[in-house]
mmCIF file of C-alpha atoms in Angstrom:
data_model
loop_
_atom_site.group_PDB
_atom_site.id
_atom_site.type_symbol
_atom_site.label_atom_id
_atom_site.label_comp_id
_atom_site.label_asym_id
_atom_site.label_seq_id
_atom_site.Cartn_x
_atom_site.Cartn_y
_atom_site.Cartn_z
ATOM 1 C CA MET A 215 0.095 0.040 -0.069
ATOM 2 C CA PRO A 216 1.260 3.637 -0.795
ATOM 3 C CA ASP A 217 2.283 6.091 1.641
ATOM 4 C CA ALA A 218 -0.753 7.622 3.143
ATOM 5 C CA ILE A 219 -1.167 11.604 1.693
ATOM 6 C CA ARG A 220 0.126 13.938 4.837
ATOM 7 C CA THR A 221 -1.661 16.679 5.334
ATOM 8 C CA MET A 222 -1.062 20.187 7.285
ATOM 9 C CA PHE A 223 -2.684 20.369 10.928
ATOM 10 C CA ALA A 224 -5.105 23.042 11.152
ATOM 11 C CA GLY A 225 -3.087 24.412 14.063
ATOM 12 C CA ASP A 226 0.235 25.012 11.808
ATOM 13 C CA VAL A 227 -1.780 27.943 10.141
ATOM 14 C CA ILE A 228 -0.117 31.286 10.997
ATOM 15 C CA SER A 229 -2.564 33.579 12.309
ATOM 16 C CA ALA A 230 -2.476 36.970 10.446
ATOM 17 C CA LYS A 231 -2.990 39.197 13.812
ATOM 18 C CA LEU A 232 0.039 37.710 15.659
ATOM 19 C CA ALA A 233 2.917 40.042 14.335
ATOM 20 C CA SER A 234 5.008 43.180 14.980
ATOM 21 C CA ALA A 235 6.200 45.903 13.090
ATOM 22 C CA HIS A 236 9.057 48.331 13.526
ATOM 23 C CA VAL A 237 10.166 51.047 11.749
ATOM 24 C CA THR A 238 13.837 52.578 11.692
ATOM 25 C CA ILE A 239 14.508 56.265 10.952
ATOM 26 C CA SER A 240 17.544 57.723 11.224
ATOM 27 C CA GLY A 241 18.862 55.281 13.504
ATOM 28 C CA ASN A 242 15.689 55.516 15.906
ATOM 29 C CA ARG A 243 13.889 52.432 16.172
ATOM 30 C CA TYR A 244 10.157 52.367 17.048
ATOM 31 C CA LEU A 245 7.494 49.599 17.597
ATOM 32 C CA LEU A 246 4.701 50.405 15.092
ATOM 33 C CA PHE A 247 1.601 49.326 17.048
ATOM 34 C CA GLN A 248 -0.497 51.457 14.962
ATOM 35 C CA ALA A 249 -0.033 49.010 12.070
ATOM 36 C CA LYS A 250 -3.451 47.208 10.828
ATOM 37 C CA SER A 251 -2.109 45.616 7.892
ATOM 38 C CA LEU A 252 0.959 45.425 5.551
ATOM 39 C CA ASN A 253 1.438 43.849 1.991
ATOM 40 C CA ALA A 254 5.052 44.044 0.242
ATOM 41 C CA THR A 255 5.780 42.590 -2.564
ATOM 42 C CA ILE A 256 8.394 42.056 -5.065
ATOM 43 C CA GLU A 257 8.029 42.074 -8.545
ATOM 44 C CA LYS A 258 10.531 40.851 -11.279
ATOM 45 C CA ASP A 259 11.325 42.763 -14.484
ATOM 46 C CA LYS A 260 11.303 39.957 -17.340
ATOM 47 C CA LYS A 261 12.356 40.452 -20.840
ATOM 48 C CA GLU A 262 11.001 37.673 -23.332
ATOM 49 C CA VAL A 263 13.627 35.688 -25.478
ATOM 50 C CA PRO A 264 12.811 34.812 -28.721
ATOM 51 C CA ILE A 265 14.737 31.161 -29.001
ATOM 52 C CA LEU A 266 15.326 29.223 -32.585
ATOM 53 C CA GLY A 267 13.457 25.963 -32.657
ATOM 54 C CA ARG A 268 10.649 26.521 -30.149
ATOM 55 C CA LEU A 269 7.275 28.280 -30.534
ATOM 56 C CA LEU A 270 7.308 29.441 -27.121
ATOM 57 C CA LYS A 271 9.374 32.409 -26.319
ATOM 58 C CA GLY A 272 11.564 32.101 -22.861
ATOM 59 C CA ASN A 273 11.603 34.698 -20.301
ATOM 60 C CA LYS A 274 14.886 35.852 -18.448
ATOM 61 C CA SER A 275 14.355 37.959 -15.320
ATOM 62 C CA VAL A 276 16.564 41.398 -15.463
ATOM 63 C CA GLY A 277 15.526 43.251 -12.389
ATOM 64 C CA ALA A 278 13.051 43.492 -9.833
ATOM 65 C CA LYS A 279 11.050 46.232 -7.789
ATOM 66 C CA GLY A 280 9.795 45.979 -4.016
ATOM 67 C CA SER A 281 6.876 47.978 -3.408
ATOM 68 C CA GLY A 282 3.934 47.614 -0.587
ATOM 69 C CA THR A 283 1.121 49.136 1.327
ATOM 70 C CA LEU A 284 0.930 49.603 5.059
ATOM 71 C CA ARG A 285 -2.595 50.396 6.562
ATOM 72 C CA ILE A 286 -2.080 52.250 9.951
ATOM 73 C CA TYR A 287 -4.426 53.929 12.824
ATOM 74 C CA LYS A 288 -3.743 57.479 12.032
ATOM 75 C CA ASN A 289 -2.414 58.471 15.827
ATOM 76 C CA THR A 290 1.272 58.838 14.947
ATOM 77 C CA SER A 291 2.808 61.653 13.440
ATOM 78 C CA LEU A 292 5.934 59.485 12.209
ATOM 79 C CA PHE A 293 5.166 59.175 8.452
ATOM 80 C CA ASP A 294 3.779 62.935 8.622
ATOM 81 C CA ASP A 295 6.816 64.221 9.419
ATOM 82 C CA MET A 296 8.935 62.538 6.536
ATOM 83 C CA ILE A 297 6.561 63.967 4.281
ATOM 84 C CA MET A 298 6.851 67.359 5.745
ATOM 85 C CA ASP A 299 10.601 67.194 5.663
ATOM 86 C CA PHE A 300 10.693 66.567 1.883
ATOM 87 C CA VAL A 301 7.656 69.100 1.361
ATOM 88 C CA ASN A 302 9.280 71.897 2.897
ATOM 89 C CA ASN A 303 13.123 70.875 3.045
ATOM 90 C CA GLY A 304 13.863 68.770 0.106
ATOM 91 C CA VAL A 305 14.690 66.048 2.179
ATOM 92 C CA ASP A 306 13.502 62.382 1.206
ATOM 93 C CA THR A 307 14.069 60.009 4.376
ATOM 94 C CA TYR A 308 14.617 56.551 3.753
ATOM 95 C CA PHE A 309 13.608 54.059 6.461
ATOM 96 C CA ASP A 310 13.554 50.109 7.283
ATOM 97 C CA MET A 311 10.597 48.185 8.460
ATOM 98 C CA GLN A 312 10.835 44.888 10.400
ATOM 99 C CA ILE A 313 8.069 42.512 10.490
ATOM 100 C CA SER A 314 7.842 39.395 12.598
ATOM 101 C CA ASN A 315 5.231 36.632 12.360
ATOM 102 C CA GLU A 316 5.214 34.168 15.047
ATOM 103 C CA ASP A 317 2.177 31.809 16.304
ATOM 104 C CA PRO A 318 2.716 30.020 19.503
ATOM 105 C CA THR A 319 0.241 27.386 18.380
ATOM 106 C CA ALA A 320 2.136 26.588 14.915
ATOM 107 C CA LYS A 321 5.124 24.356 14.812
ATOM 108 C CA ALA A 322 6.808 26.428 11.940
ATOM 109 C CA GLY A 323 7.843 29.147 14.599
ATOM 110 C CA ARG A 324 8.907 32.605 13.608
ATOM 111 C CA ARG A 325 9.621 34.569 10.539
ATOM 112 C CA THR A 326 11.224 37.958 10.194
ATOM 113 C CA VAL A 327 11.692 40.014 7.383
ATOM 114 C CA ILE A 328 13.413 43.235 7.267
ATOM 115 C CA LEU A 329 12.707 45.672 4.382
ATOM 116 C CA THR A 330 15.685 48.180 3.674
ATOM 117 C CA ASN A 331 15.623 51.742 2.328
ATOM 118 C CA CYS A 332 11.809 52.149 2.465
ATOM 119 C CA ASN A 333 10.581 55.254 0.814
ATOM 120 C CA ILE A 334 7.195 56.642 0.931
ATOM 121 C CA ASP A 335 4.992 57.144 -2.444
ATOM 122 C CA LYS A 336 1.625 58.258 -1.172
ATOM 123 C CA MET A 337 -0.030 58.664 2.133
ATOM 124 C CA THR A 338 -2.822 60.985 3.306
ATOM 125 C CA VAL A 339 -2.085 64.182 5.081
ATOM 126 C CA ALA A 340 -5.625 65.100 6.304
ATOM 127 C CA ALA A 341 -8.870 63.068 6.575
ATOM 128 C CA PHE A 342 -12.087 62.935 8.375
ATOM 129 C CA ASP A 343 -15.219 61.009 8.331
ATOM 130 C CA ALA A 344 -18.707 61.618 9.815
ATOM 131 C CA ASP A 345 -19.748 58.520 9.266
ATOM 132 C CA GLY A 346 -16.744 56.454 10.281
ATOM 133 C CA ASP A 347 -15.187 54.843 13.389
ATOM 134 C CA TRP A 348 -11.512 56.059 13.628
ATOM 135 C CA LEU A 349 -8.793 57.760 11.293
ATOM 136 C CA GLU A 350 -6.950 55.425 9.351
ATOM 137 C CA ASP A 351 -4.185 55.884 6.710
ATOM 138 C CA GLU A 352 -2.974 53.669 3.924
ATOM 139 C CA ILE A 353 0.812 54.332 3.255
ATOM 140 C CA SER A 354 2.132 53.286 -0.594
ATOM 141 C CA PHE A 355 5.881 52.738 -0.359
ATOM 142 C CA THR A 356 8.735 51.255 -2.460
ATOM 143 C CA PHE A 357 11.804 49.511 -0.962
ATOM 144 C CA GLU A 358 15.267 48.555 -2.534
ATOM 145 C CA GLY A 359 16.294 45.716 -0.112
ATOM 146 C CA LEU A 360 15.032 42.737 1.421
ATOM 147 C CA GLN A 361 16.593 40.105 4.591
ATOM 148 C CA ILE A 362 15.287 37.256 6.085
ATOM 149 C CA PRO A 363 17.114 36.733 8.964
ATOM 150 C CA GLU A 364 14.698 34.370 10.601
ATOM 151 C CA LYS A 365 12.804 31.771 8.713
ATOM 152 C CA PHE A 366 9.872 29.320 9.318
ATOM 153 C CA THR A 367 10.771 26.082 10.264
ATOM 154 C CA LEU A 368 9.776 23.276 7.405
ATOM 155 C CA LEU A 369 6.647 21.448 8.922
ATOM 156 C CA ASP A 370 6.973 17.581 9.433
ATOM 157 C CA GLY A 371 5.745 15.841 6.511
ATOM 158 C CA MET A 372 6.649 18.581 3.841
ATOM 159 C CA GLN A 373 10.012 17.029 2.974
ATOM 160 C CA ALA A 374 9.494 14.288 0.391
#
């Protein structure tokens, strides 16, 4: 009889709520407990490669771009200060952001990602909503580097 199909245990799913975020701005590190959600992606830049003897073209990666969005509860001036310094003084601030995910019920452990040389693209500078609950802001940004100093552990049964 063949080996039984292994499946993941439900307890090994990482809770999206159990995370922490820190930003380092001009050498000062801050816990970003205002963060509500983050999505950072790398998009590869590819060029098509026509190949003699094949109908399908190949694809060659030639670069990449890092970008993301950070949604926060608007109760900090950290990001406002960066925009104001740029608008008023022409000083464009770059910062690092560290995100850690760790669910104590999951056997995968902890994963930490550091996005380096982050730079704000777009953010809200003033808002209100008479029908809303609280102030939030969605900050679009780019980043130029990526480190993953802590990686999830392979779950039991993944290695074939």
